[in-house]
CSV table of C-alpha atoms in Angstrom, one decimal:
chain,number,residue,atom,x,y,z
A,1,MET,CA,21.0,8.5,-27.4
A,2,TYR,CA,24.5,8.1,-26.0
A,3,ARG,CA,26.3,10.6,-28.1
A,4,ASP,CA,29.8,11.6,-27.3
A,5,GLU,CA,28.7,14.8,-25.7
A,6,ILE,CA,26.4,13.0,-23.4
A,7,LEU,CA,29.0,10.4,-22.4
A,8,ASP,CA,31.5,13.2,-21.8
A,9,LEU,CA,29.1,15.1,-19.5
A,10,TYR,CA,28.5,11.8,-17.7
A,11,LYS,CA,32.2,10.9,-17.3
A,12,ASN,CA,33.3,14.4,-16.6
A,13,PRO,CA,30.3,16.2,-15.0
A,14,ARG,CA,30.4,20.0,-15.0
A,15,ASN,CA,30.1,21.9,-11.7
A,16,GLU,CA,30.4,18.7,-9.7
A,17,GLY,CA,30.9,19.0,-6.0
A,18,LYS,CA,29.7,20.9,-2.9
A,19,ILE,CA,29.4,24.5,-1.9
A,20,GLU,CA,30.2,24.9,1.8
A,21,ASN,CA,27.4,26.7,3.7
A,22,ALA,CA,25.3,27.0,0.6
A,23,ASP,CA,22.1,29.0,0.8
A,24,ILE,CA,20.1,26.0,-0.4
A,25,VAL,CA,20.9,22.3,-0.3
A,26,LYS,CA,18.3,20.3,-2.1
A,27,LYS,CA,18.2,16.5,-2.7
A,28,GLY,CA,16.3,14.9,-5.5
A,29,GLU,CA,15.7,11.3,-6.4
A,30,ASN,CA,13.9,9.0,-8.8
A,31,PRO,CA,13.3,6.2,-6.3
A,32,SER,CA,12.1,3.7,-8.9
A,33,CYS,CA,15.3,3.8,-10.9
A,34,GLY,CA,17.8,4.9,-8.4
A,35,ASP,CA,18.9,8.4,-9.6
A,36,HIS,CA,20.1,10.5,-6.7
A,37,LEU,CA,21.5,14.0,-6.7
A,38,THR,CA,22.1,16.9,-4.3
A,39,LEU,CA,22.2,20.5,-5.5
A,40,TYR,CA,24.1,23.2,-3.7
A,41,ILE,CA,22.8,26.7,-4.6
A,42,ASP,CA,24.1,30.1,-3.6
A,43,LEU,CA,21.8,33.1,-4.4
A,44,GLU,CA,22.5,36.8,-4.8
A,45,SER,CA,20.0,39.6,-5.0
A,46,ASN,CA,19.3,39.2,-8.7
A,47,GLY,CA,19.1,35.4,-8.8
A,48,LEU,CA,21.3,32.4,-8.9
A,49,GLU,CA,25.0,33.0,-8.2
A,50,GLU,CA,26.5,29.6,-8.0
A,51,ILE,CA,25.3,26.0,-8.3
A,52,LYS,CA,27.1,22.7,-7.9
A,53,HIS,CA,25.8,19.1,-7.8
A,54,GLU,CA,26.7,15.7,-6.6
A,55,SER,CA,25.0,13.1,-8.8
A,56,ASP,CA,24.8,9.4,-8.3
A,57,ALA,CA,22.7,8.8,-11.3
A,58,CYS,CA,22.5,7.5,-14.9
A,59,ALA,CA,24.1,9.1,-17.9
A,60,ILE,CA,21.0,11.0,-19.0
A,61,CYS,CA,20.4,12.4,-15.5
A,62,THR,CA,24.0,13.3,-14.9
A,63,ALA,CA,24.4,14.9,-18.3
A,64,SER,CA,21.2,17.0,-18.1
A,65,THR,CA,22.1,18.1,-14.5
A,66,SER,CA,25.6,19.2,-15.8
A,67,ILE,CA,24.0,21.2,-18.6
A,68,LEU,CA,21.5,22.7,-16.2
A,69,THR,CA,24.2,24.0,-13.8
A,70,GLU,CA,26.0,25.6,-16.7
A,71,GLU,CA,22.8,27.3,-18.1
A,72,VAL,CA,21.1,28.7,-15.0
A,73,LYS,CA,23.9,30.7,-13.5
A,74,GLY,CA,22.8,34.4,-13.4
A,75,LEU,CA,19.2,33.6,-14.1
A,76,SER,CA,16.5,35.0,-11.7
A,77,LYS,CA,14.4,32.8,-9.6
A,78,GLU,CA,11.4,33.6,-11.8
A,79,GLU,CA,13.3,32.8,-15.0
A,80,ILE,CA,14.3,29.4,-13.5
A,81,GLN,CA,10.8,28.6,-12.5
A,82,GLY,CA,9.8,29.3,-16.1
A,83,LEU,CA,12.1,26.7,-17.6
A,84,ASP,CA,10.2,23.7,-18.8
A,85,THR,CA,10.6,20.2,-20.2
A,86,ASP,CA,11.1,21.4,-23.8
A,87,TRP,CA,13.8,23.8,-22.7
A,88,MET,CA,15.7,21.0,-20.9
A,89,LEU,CA,15.3,18.6,-23.8
A,90,GLU,CA,16.5,21.1,-26.3
A,91,LYS,CA,19.6,21.8,-24.2
A,92,LEU,CA,20.2,18.1,-23.9
A,93,GLY,CA,19.8,17.7,-27.6
A,94,ILE,CA,18.9,14.0,-27.8
A,95,ASP,CA,15.6,12.1,-28.1
A,96,VAL,CA,14.6,11.0,-24.7
A,97,SER,CA,12.1,8.1,-24.4
A,98,PRO,CA,9.0,8.6,-22.2
A,99,MET,CA,10.5,6.2,-19.6
A,100,ARG,CA,13.7,8.2,-19.3
A,101,MET,CA,12.0,11.6,-19.1
A,102,LYS,CA,12.2,11.5,-15.3
A,103,CYS,CA,16.0,11.0,-15.6
A,104,ALA,CA,16.4,14.0,-17.9
A,105,LEU,CA,14.2,16.3,-15.7
A,106,LEU,CA,15.4,15.4,-12.2
A,107,GLY,CA,18.0,18.2,-11.9
A,108,LEU,CA,15.6,20.9,-13.2
A,109,LYS,CA,12.7,19.7,-11.0
A,110,THR,CA,14.9,19.6,-7.9
A,111,LEU,CA,16.3,23.0,-8.6
A,112,GLN,CA,12.8,24.5,-9.0
A,113,LYS,CA,11.6,22.8,-5.8
A,114,GLY,CA,14.6,24.1,-3.9
A,115,LEU,CA,14.0,27.7,-5.0
A,116,LYS,CA,10.3,27.5,-4.4
A,117,ASN,CA,10.7,26.7,-0.8
A,118,TYR,CA,13.4,29.3,-0.2
A,119,PRO,CA,12.0,32.6,1.2
B,1,MET,CA,13.0,-29.0,-25.4
B,2,LYS,CA,13.5,-26.8,-28.5
B,3,PRO,CA,13.1,-23.1,-27.7
B,4,GLU,CA,13.5,-22.2,-31.4
B,5,LYS,CA,10.4,-24.4,-32.2
B,6,ILE,CA,8.5,-23.1,-29.2
B,7,LYS,CA,9.2,-19.5,-30.3
B,8,GLU,CA,7.1,-20.3,-33.4
B,9,ASP,CA,4.0,-20.6,-31.2
B,10,PHE,CA,4.3,-17.0,-30.1
B,11,PRO,CA,3.0,-14.5,-32.7
B,12,ILE,CA,5.0,-11.6,-31.1
B,13,PHE,CA,8.2,-13.2,-32.3
B,14,GLN,CA,6.9,-13.4,-35.9
B,15,LYS,CA,6.1,-9.7,-35.7
B,16,ARG,CA,9.4,-8.8,-34.0
B,17,PRO,CA,11.8,-11.5,-35.1
B,18,GLU,CA,14.8,-9.5,-33.8
B,19,LEU,CA,13.4,-9.3,-30.3
B,20,SER,CA,15.2,-11.0,-27.4
B,21,TYR,CA,12.6,-10.9,-24.7
B,22,LEU,CA,14.3,-11.4,-21.3
B,23,ASP,CA,11.8,-9.7,-19.0
B,24,ASN,CA,9.6,-12.7,-18.2
B,25,ALA,CA,9.6,-12.0,-14.5
B,26,ALA,CA,7.6,-8.9,-15.4
B,27,THR,CA,5.3,-10.6,-17.8
B,28,SER,CA,5.5,-13.4,-20.3
B,29,GLN,CA,4.5,-13.5,-24.0
B,30,LYS,CA,1.4,-15.3,-25.1
B,31,PRO,CA,1.2,-18.3,-27.4
B,32,GLU,CA,-1.2,-18.5,-30.3
B,33,LYS,CA,-3.4,-21.0,-28.4
B,34,VAL,CA,-4.0,-18.6,-25.5
B,35,ILE,CA,-4.7,-15.7,-27.8
B,36,GLN,CA,-7.1,-17.9,-29.8
B,37,SER,CA,-8.9,-19.2,-26.7
B,38,VAL,CA,-9.7,-15.6,-25.6
B,39,GLU,CA,-10.8,-14.6,-29.1
B,40,LYS,CA,-12.9,-17.7,-29.4
B,41,PHE,CA,-14.6,-17.0,-26.1
B,42,TYR,CA,-15.7,-13.6,-27.3
B,43,ARG,CA,-16.6,-14.7,-30.8
B,44,GLU,CA,-18.5,-17.8,-29.9
B,45,ASN,CA,-19.3,-18.2,-26.2
B,46,ASN,CA,-19.6,-14.7,-24.7
B,47,SER,CA,-22.2,-14.3,-22.1
B,48,ASN,CA,-22.4,-13.5,-18.4
B,49,ILE,CA,-22.1,-16.4,-16.1
B,50,GLY,CA,-24.1,-17.8,-13.3
B,51,ARG,CA,-27.6,-16.6,-13.8
B,52,GLY,CA,-28.7,-16.9,-17.4
B,53,LEU,CA,-30.8,-19.9,-18.2
B,54,TYR,CA,-30.1,-20.0,-21.9
B,55,GLU,CA,-27.6,-22.2,-23.6
B,56,LEU,CA,-25.0,-19.5,-24.3
B,57,ALA,CA,-24.9,-18.5,-20.6
B,58,ASN,CA,-24.6,-22.1,-19.7
B,59,ASP,CA,-21.6,-22.4,-22.0
B,60,ALA,CA,-19.9,-19.4,-20.6
B,61,THR,CA,-20.5,-20.6,-17.0
B,62,GLN,CA,-19.1,-24.0,-17.9
B,63,ALA,CA,-16.0,-22.4,-19.5
B,64,TYR,CA,-15.4,-20.3,-16.3
B,65,LYS,CA,-16.0,-23.3,-14.1
B,66,SER,CA,-13.7,-25.6,-16.1
B,67,SER,CA,-10.9,-22.9,-15.8
B,68,ARG,CA,-11.2,-23.0,-12.1
B,69,GLU,CA,-11.1,-26.8,-12.2
B,70,LYS,CA,-8.0,-26.7,-14.4
B,71,ILE,CA,-6.2,-24.4,-11.9
B,72,ALA,CA,-7.3,-26.5,-9.0
B,73,GLU,CA,-5.8,-29.6,-10.7
B,74,PHE,CA,-2.7,-27.6,-11.6
B,75,ILE,CA,-1.9,-26.7,-8.0
B,76,LYS,CA,-3.4,-29.8,-6.4
B,77,ALA,CA,-6.2,-27.9,-4.7
B,78,GLU,CA,-9.9,-28.3,-4.3
B,79,LYS,CA,-11.9,-26.1,-6.7
B,80,GLU,CA,-13.5,-24.3,-3.8
B,81,GLU,CA,-10.0,-23.2,-2.8
B,82,VAL,CA,-9.3,-21.3,-6.0
B,83,ILE,CA,-10.4,-17.7,-6.1
B,84,PHE,CA,-10.1,-15.7,-9.2
B,85,VAL,CA,-8.6,-12.2,-8.8
B,86,ARG,CA,-6.9,-9.7,-11.1
B,87,ASN,CA,-3.3,-10.6,-10.1
B,88,THR,CA,-1.0,-11.4,-7.3
B,89,THR,CA,-1.3,-7.9,-5.9
B,90,GLU,CA,-5.1,-8.2,-5.6
B,91,ALA,CA,-4.8,-11.6,-4.1
B,92,GLN,CA,-2.5,-10.3,-1.4
B,93,ASN,CA,-4.8,-7.3,-0.8
B,94,LEU,CA,-7.8,-9.6,-0.6
B,95,ALA,CA,-6.1,-11.7,2.0
B,96,ALA,CA,-4.9,-8.7,4.0
B,97,SER,CA,-8.3,-7.2,3.9
B,98,CYS,CA,-10.3,-10.3,4.9
B,99,LEU,CA,-8.0,-12.0,7.4
B,100,ASN,CA,-8.4,-11.4,11.1
B,101,PHE,CA,-5.7,-12.7,13.3
B,102,GLU,CA,-4.0,-11.9,16.6
B,103,GLY,CA,-0.3,-11.2,16.6
B,104,GLU,CA,2.5,-9.6,14.6
B,105,ILE,CA,3.3,-9.8,11.0
B,106,VAL,CA,6.6,-11.2,9.6
B,107,LEU,CA,7.7,-10.1,6.1
B,108,SER,CA,11.0,-10.4,4.3
B,109,GLU,CA,13.5,-7.8,3.3
B,110,MET,CA,13.5,-9.2,-0.3
B,111,ALA,CA,9.7,-8.8,-0.5
B,112,HIS,CA,8.1,-7.5,-3.7
B,113,HIS,CA,6.1,-4.4,-2.9
B,114,SER,CA,2.9,-6.3,-3.7
B,115,GLU,CA,3.4,-8.9,-0.9
B,116,GLN,CA,4.7,-6.3,1.5
B,117,LEU,CA,2.5,-3.2,1.3
B,118,PRO,CA,-0.9,-4.8,1.9
B,119,TRP,CA,0.4,-6.1,5.1
B,120,ARG,CA,2.2,-2.9,6.2
B,121,GLU,CA,-1.1,-1.1,5.5
B,122,LYS,CA,-2.9,-3.7,7.7
B,123,ALA,CA,-0.3,-3.4,10.4
B,124,GLU,CA,-0.7,0.4,10.5
B,125,LYS,CA,-4.5,0.2,10.6
B,126,GLU,CA,-4.6,-2.4,13.3
B,127,GLY,CA,-1.5,-1.4,15.3
B,128,LYS,CA,0.5,-4.5,14.6
B,129,GLU,CA,4.2,-4.8,14.7
B,130,ILE,CA,6.2,-5.9,11.7
B,131,GLU,CA,9.4,-7.9,11.6
B,132,TYR,CA,11.6,-8.4,8.5
B,133,LEU,CA,13.4,-11.6,7.7
B,134,ARG,CA,17.0,-11.1,6.4
B,135,THR,CA,18.4,-12.3,3.1
B,136,GLU,CA,21.4,-14.6,3.1
B,137,GLY,CA,23.0,-15.7,-0.2
B,138,GLY,CA,19.9,-14.6,-2.1
B,139,LYS,CA,17.5,-16.6,0.1
B,140,ILE,CA,15.4,-15.8,3.2
B,141,SER,CA,17.5,-16.7,6.2
B,142,VAL,CA,16.0,-19.7,8.1
B,143,ARG,CA,18.2,-18.8,11.0
B,144,ASP,CA,16.5,-15.4,11.1
B,145,ALA,CA,13.1,-17.0,10.7
B,146,LYS,CA,13.8,-19.1,13.8
B,147,LYS,CA,14.6,-16.0,15.7
B,148,LYS,CA,11.8,-13.8,14.6
B,149,ILE,CA,8.9,-16.1,14.2
B,150,ASP,CA,7.6,-16.9,17.7
B,151,GLU,CA,4.4,-17.1,19.7
B,152,ASN,CA,3.7,-13.4,19.0
B,153,THR,CA,3.6,-14.0,15.3
B,154,GLY,CA,0.2,-14.0,13.6
B,155,LEU,CA,1.1,-14.2,10.0
B,156,VAL,CA,4.2,-14.7,7.8
B,157,ALA,CA,4.1,-13.4,4.2
B,158,VAL,CA,7.0,-14.5,2.0
B,159,SER,CA,7.9,-15.2,-1.6
B,160,HIS,CA,8.4,-18.7,-3.0
B,161,ILE,CA,11.0,-17.3,-5.4
B,162,SER,CA,12.3,-13.8,-5.2
B,163,ASN,CA,11.9,-11.6,-8.2
B,164,VAL,CA,15.3,-10.1,-7.6
B,165,PHE,CA,17.4,-13.2,-6.9
B,166,GLY,CA,15.4,-15.9,-8.6
B,167,VAL,CA,16.0,-18.9,-6.4
B,168,GLU,CA,13.6,-20.9,-4.3
B,169,ASN,CA,13.4,-19.7,-0.7
B,170,PRO,CA,13.5,-22.4,2.1
B,171,VAL,CA,9.7,-22.0,2.3
B,172,GLU,CA,9.1,-25.5,3.7
B,173,ASP,CA,11.2,-24.6,6.7
B,174,ILE,CA,9.6,-21.2,7.1
B,175,ILE,CA,6.1,-22.7,6.9
B,176,GLU,CA,7.0,-25.3,9.4
B,177,ILE,CA,8.4,-22.8,11.8
B,178,ALA,CA,5.3,-20.5,11.4
B,179,HIS,CA,2.9,-23.4,11.9
B,180,ASP,CA,4.8,-24.6,15.0
B,181,HIS,CA,3.8,-21.1,16.4
B,182,ASP,CA,0.3,-21.3,15.1
B,183,ALA,CA,1.0,-18.4,12.6
B,184,LEU,CA,-0.7,-18.3,9.2
B,185,VAL,CA,1.5,-18.3,6.1
B,186,ILE,CA,0.8,-16.6,2.7
B,187,LEU,CA,3.2,-17.5,-0.1
B,188,ASP,CA,3.7,-15.2,-3.1
B,189,CYS,CA,4.1,-17.7,-6.0
B,190,ALA,CA,4.1,-15.0,-8.8
B,191,GLN,CA,7.7,-16.1,-9.8
B,192,SER,CA,7.4,-19.8,-9.0
B,193,ALA,CA,4.1,-20.7,-10.6
B,194,PRO,CA,5.4,-20.2,-14.2
B,195,HIS,CA,8.4,-22.5,-13.5
B,196,ILE,CA,7.6,-25.0,-10.8
B,197,ASN,CA,4.8,-27.5,-10.3
B,198,LEU,CA,3.1,-26.2,-7.2
B,199,ASP,CA,1.5,-28.7,-4.8
B,200,VAL,CA,-0.5,-26.8,-2.2
B,201,LYS,CA,-0.9,-29.9,-0.1
B,202,ASP,CA,2.8,-30.5,0.0
B,203,LEU,CA,3.7,-26.9,0.6
B,204,ASP,CA,1.1,-26.6,3.3
B,205,ALA,CA,0.9,-22.8,3.0
B,206,ASP,CA,-2.4,-21.4,4.2
B,207,PHE,CA,-2.7,-19.1,1.2
B,208,ILE,CA,-0.8,-18.8,-2.1
B,209,THR,CA,-1.0,-16.1,-4.8
B,210,PHE,CA,0.0,-15.9,-8.4
B,211,SER,CA,-0.7,-14.0,-11.6
B,212,GLY,CA,-1.8,-15.5,-14.9
B,213,HIS,CA,0.1,-13.1,-17.1
B,214,LYS,CA,3.5,-14.3,-16.0
B,215,MET,CA,2.7,-17.8,-17.1
B,216,LEU,CA,1.6,-17.2,-20.6
B,217,GLY,CA,-2.0,-16.2,-19.7
B,218,PRO,CA,-3.7,-12.9,-20.3
B,219,THR,CA,-3.3,-9.9,-18.0
B,220,GLY,CA,-6.1,-9.2,-15.5
B,221,ILE,CA,-6.5,-12.8,-14.2
B,222,GLY,CA,-4.8,-14.2,-11.2
B,223,VAL,CA,-5.4,-16.6,-8.3
B,224,LEU,CA,-5.7,-16.6,-4.6
B,225,TYR,CA,-5.6,-20.1,-3.2
B,226,GLY,CA,-6.7,-20.6,0.4
B,227,LYS,CA,-7.3,-23.6,2.6
B,228,LYS,CA,-11.0,-24.3,2.5
B,229,SER,CA,-11.4,-24.3,6.2
B,230,LEU,CA,-9.9,-20.9,6.4
B,231,LEU,CA,-11.8,-19.4,3.5
B,232,GLU,CA,-15.1,-20.6,4.9
B,233,GLU,CA,-14.4,-18.4,8.0
B,234,LEU,CA,-13.7,-15.2,6.1
B,235,ARG,CA,-16.0,-12.4,5.4
B,236,PRO,CA,-16.4,-11.4,1.7
B,237,TYR,CA,-13.8,-9.1,0.1
B,238,GLN,CA,-16.2,-7.0,-2.0
B,239,VAL,CA,-19.9,-7.3,-2.0
B,240,GLY,CA,-22.4,-7.0,-4.9
B,241,GLY,CA,-23.7,-9.2,-7.6
B,242,GLY,CA,-23.0,-12.9,-8.2
B,243,MET,CA,-22.0,-13.6,-4.6
B,244,VAL,CA,-25.2,-13.8,-2.6
B,245,LYS,CA,-27.6,-16.6,-1.7
B,246,SER,CA,-30.4,-14.3,-0.7
B,247,VAL,CA,-30.9,-10.6,-0.1
B,248,GLU,CA,-33.8,-9.3,2.0
B,249,LYS,CA,-34.2,-5.9,3.6
B,250,SER,CA,-33.4,-7.4,7.0
B,251,SER,CA,-30.7,-9.8,6.1
B,252,VAL,CA,-28.1,-10.9,3.5
B,253,ARG,CA,-26.8,-14.4,3.0
B,254,TYR,CA,-23.6,-14.7,1.1
B,255,GLU,CA,-22.5,-17.6,-1.2
B,256,ASP,CA,-19.9,-20.1,0.0
B,257,THR,CA,-16.3,-19.9,-1.1
B,258,PRO,CA,-15.1,-19.1,-3.8
B,259,GLN,CA,-18.1,-17.2,-5.1
B,260,LYS,CA,-18.3,-15.0,-2.0
B,261,PHE,CA,-14.9,-13.5,-2.9
B,262,GLU,CA,-15.8,-12.8,-6.5
B,263,ALA,CA,-18.4,-10.1,-6.5
B,264,GLY,CA,-19.4,-8.7,-9.9
B,265,THR,CA,-18.9,-10.0,-13.3
B,266,PRO,CA,-15.5,-11.7,-13.3
B,267,ASN,CA,-12.8,-11.8,-16.1
B,268,ILE,CA,-14.3,-14.8,-17.8
B,269,ALA,CA,-12.2,-14.5,-21.0
B,270,GLY,CA,-9.1,-14.1,-18.8
B,271,ALA,CA,-10.0,-17.3,-16.9
B,272,VAL,CA,-10.5,-19.1,-20.2
B,273,GLY,CA,-7.1,-17.8,-21.4
B,274,LEU,CA,-5.4,-18.9,-18.2
B,275,LYS,CA,-6.7,-22.4,-18.7
B,276,ALA,CA,-5.3,-22.5,-22.2
B,277,ALA,CA,-2.0,-21.2,-20.9
B,278,ILE,CA,-1.8,-23.9,-18.2
B,279,GLU,CA,-2.6,-26.6,-20.8
B,280,TYR,CA,0.1,-25.2,-23.0
B,281,LEU,CA,2.7,-25.4,-20.2
B,282,GLN,CA,1.6,-28.9,-19.1
B,283,ASN,CA,1.9,-30.1,-22.7
B,284,ILE,CA,5.6,-29.2,-22.7
B,285,GLY,CA,6.1,-30.0,-19.0
B,286,LEU,CA,7.0,-27.6,-16.2
B,287,GLU,CA,10.0,-29.6,-15.2
B,288,GLU,CA,11.5,-29.3,-18.6
B,289,ILE,CA,10.7,-25.6,-18.7
B,290,HIS,CA,12.3,-25.1,-15.3
B,291,GLU,CA,15.4,-27.0,-16.4
B,292,HIS,CA,15.6,-24.9,-19.5
B,293,ASP,CA,15.2,-21.6,-17.6
B,294,GLN,CA,18.0,-22.6,-15.2
B,295,LYS,CA,20.2,-23.6,-18.1
B,296,ILE,CA,19.8,-20.3,-19.9
B,297,SER,CA,20.2,-18.4,-16.6
B,298,ASN,CA,23.4,-20.3,-15.8
B,299,MET,CA,24.7,-19.4,-19.3
B,300,ILE,CA,23.9,-15.8,-18.7
B,301,ARG,CA,25.5,-15.8,-15.3
B,302,GLU,CA,28.7,-17.5,-16.5
B,303,GLY,CA,29.0,-15.1,-19.4
B,304,LEU,CA,28.4,-12.0,-17.2
B,305,GLU,CA,31.0,-13.1,-14.7
B,306,ASP,CA,33.6,-13.0,-17.4
B,307,ILE,CA,32.8,-9.4,-18.1
B,308,GLU,CA,34.9,-6.9,-16.1
B,309,SER,CA,33.0,-4.6,-13.8
B,310,ILE,CA,29.8,-6.8,-13.8
B,311,ASN,CA,28.6,-8.2,-10.5
B,312,VAL,CA,26.0,-10.9,-10.5
B,313,ILE,CA,23.8,-11.0,-7.4
B,314,SER,CA,21.6,-14.0,-8.2
B,315,PRO,CA,22.9,-17.3,-6.8
B,316,GLU,CA,23.6,-20.5,-8.8
B,317,ASN,CA,20.7,-22.3,-10.4
B,318,SER,CA,18.4,-19.3,-10.2
B,319,ILE,CA,15.7,-18.9,-12.8
B,320,LEU,CA,16.7,-15.3,-13.5
B,321,VAL,CA,19.9,-13.3,-13.3
B,322,SER,CA,20.2,-9.9,-11.7
B,323,PHE,CA,23.4,-8.0,-12.0
B,324,TYR,CA,25.0,-4.5,-11.9
B,325,SER,CA,28.0,-2.8,-13.2
B,326,LYS,CA,30.2,-0.7,-11.0
B,327,ASN,CA,30.6,1.8,-13.9
B,328,VAL,CA,27.3,1.8,-15.7
B,329,HIS,CA,24.0,2.8,-14.2
B,330,SER,CA,21.3,0.1,-14.6
B,331,HIS,CA,19.1,2.3,-16.7
B,332,ASP,CA,21.9,3.2,-19.1
B,333,LEU,CA,22.8,-0.5,-19.4
B,334,ALA,CA,19.2,-1.4,-20.2
B,335,GLU,CA,19.0,1.4,-22.7
B,336,VAL,CA,22.0,0.2,-24.6
B,337,LEU,CA,20.5,-3.3,-24.6
B,338,ASN,CA,17.2,-1.9,-25.8
B,339,GLN,CA,19.0,-0.4,-28.8
B,340,GLU,CA,20.0,-4.1,-29.6
B,341,ASP,CA,16.4,-5.2,-29.3
B,342,ILE,CA,17.0,-6.9,-26.0
B,343,ALA,CA,14.3,-6.4,-23.4
B,344,VAL,CA,15.4,-6.5,-19.8
B,345,ARG,CA,14.3,-4.8,-16.6
B,346,ALA,CA,16.4,-2.2,-14.8
B,347,GLY,CA,15.9,-0.5,-11.5
B,348,ASN,CA,14.9,-2.0,-8.2
B,349,HIS,CA,12.1,-4.3,-9.5
B,350,CYS,CA,9.5,-3.2,-6.9
B,351,ALA,CA,11.8,-4.4,-4.1
B,352,GLN,CA,13.2,-1.1,-2.9
B,353,PRO,CA,13.9,-2.1,0.7
B,354,GLN,CA,16.1,-5.0,-0.6
B,355,HIS,CA,18.1,-2.7,-2.8
B,356,ILE,CA,18.6,-0.2,0.0
B,357,GLU,CA,19.6,-3.0,2.4
B,358,PHE,CA,22.3,-4.1,-0.1
B,359,ASP,CA,23.2,-0.5,-1.0
B,360,LEU,CA,22.4,-1.0,-4.7
B,361,ALA,CA,21.3,1.9,-6.8
B,362,GLY,CA,19.6,-0.5,-9.1
B,363,THR,CA,20.2,-3.8,-10.9
B,364,VAL,CA,19.6,-5.1,-14.4
B,365,ARG,CA,17.4,-8.3,-14.4
B,366,THR,CA,17.3,-10.8,-17.2
B,367,SER,CA,14.6,-13.4,-16.7
B,368,PRO,CA,14.4,-16.1,-19.4
B,369,TYR,CA,11.5,-18.4,-20.2
B,370,LEU,CA,10.7,-21.3,-22.4
B,371,TYR,CA,11.2,-19.5,-25.7
B,372,ASN,CA,14.6,-18.0,-25.0
B,373,THR,CA,17.4,-19.5,-27.0
B,374,GLU,CA,21.2,-19.6,-26.7
B,375,ASP,CA,21.3,-16.9,-29.4
B,376,ASP,CA,19.4,-14.6,-27.1
B,377,VAL,CA,22.2,-15.2,-24.5
B,378,GLU,CA,25.0,-14.5,-26.9
B,379,LYS,CA,23.3,-11.4,-28.1
B,380,LEU,CA,22.8,-10.2,-24.5
B,381,LEU,CA,26.4,-10.9,-23.5
B,382,ASP,CA,27.8,-9.1,-26.6
B,383,ALA,CA,25.6,-6.1,-25.9
B,384,VAL,CA,26.5,-5.9,-22.2
B,385,GLU,CA,30.2,-6.0,-23.1
B,386,GLU,CA,29.6,-3.2,-25.6
B,387,ALA,CA,27.8,-1.2,-23.0
B,388,VAL,CA,30.5,-1.6,-20.4
B,389,LYS,CA,33.1,-0.4,-23.0
B,390,LEU,CA,30.9,2.6,-23.9
B,391,PHE,CA,30.7,4.1,-20.5
């Protein structure tokens, strides 16, 4: 499970940090295991322009959120809402046990919730 | 005590010889004798209890009765004081639902959700205030108990042994303070009953709760002990079959304790299995088991303290060891251990407020029991070291 790519994404998360005055700031957590993250999202007319994250989470969660932030730039809100578990797991490229599924999906779910509540 | 020999009594370790099972605070494995007792009940003695006049029903009734007597003997209670429930959680809910008292509720910050939420729910419904006792050095602070338990306190709910820290709380002091202020005390013994000989007369708690499955028994069977004089005062928990003296259109008379708290067909096989589990534990001796669990825990603690970036939060002589790494998330650590067939628990162990209080994202908990060997400890320490290097 902890392939080099995953460990690299964990130790050197992509798009880590804050966006000042972001259009959307959305926190996500898995309270039972202690994964916390905050997404900062800037939108443009066609969709998502910029996304950054601050993650205090496990390797699986941090790596998948890193991948997510690389993949969703430029996608429309509808396209992002259409992304599902299979998509995230394929991008992550490892077998995730049922107990860790929440870790792998926290970033995506948080992003989708953040966009849904934005007018 | 020879854990290698004891391991042979547990079929799961024959099926999975590579398994180092160190999550006994969550649930324990079951010895052959317990499994057989449950199977034998269903194969040879199965019937409903209480009402049937035939021999088989009598056998089942006797089996259930003798389980209650065994538990009463085990905790030095009267048999009328032993109520069968599903588990600690149900025992706490039963007490919270049936008890009526004036005054505030005192809980602890380290409280497991099961000994905390039934009382928070009650407090919300009845407009009661709640106070939380602080944790000092892995134990509930007596100093804080002296401050917060006063004439306004109606009930104090605390753990005998915390499932996060693994050491005995100063419950005798807390119970004394509570009783000095005429407050009731309910003691969660889910983590202590598997390791310590409980003497309810000595402890003097008004209620205690524990689960069978953490002490080699089956799942779905647990115990609420209550002082007889208090139980007699309480209304039933659930109503239905098996707990009435007479039912007429105009009136209902309920059975005495404990039957009035056990509506419906109970978990008879579970009770039979719990009796077998207690007999198995008594055969080895709880004092020996406790000593062994502390020895294994101390080995784990000492080993972990030598590993860079690992912080142990359980105090000396605990029966379990919780720790965290500054570099590795608890779930990642547990996942690496899993790859080495080591079963531990990661997260906040149903004690979220305590983790927030200590600003911990989560901890890894290793909780040994009578079948854990020094080999398990070595394997664990090697794997933790590997995990720390990996991340």
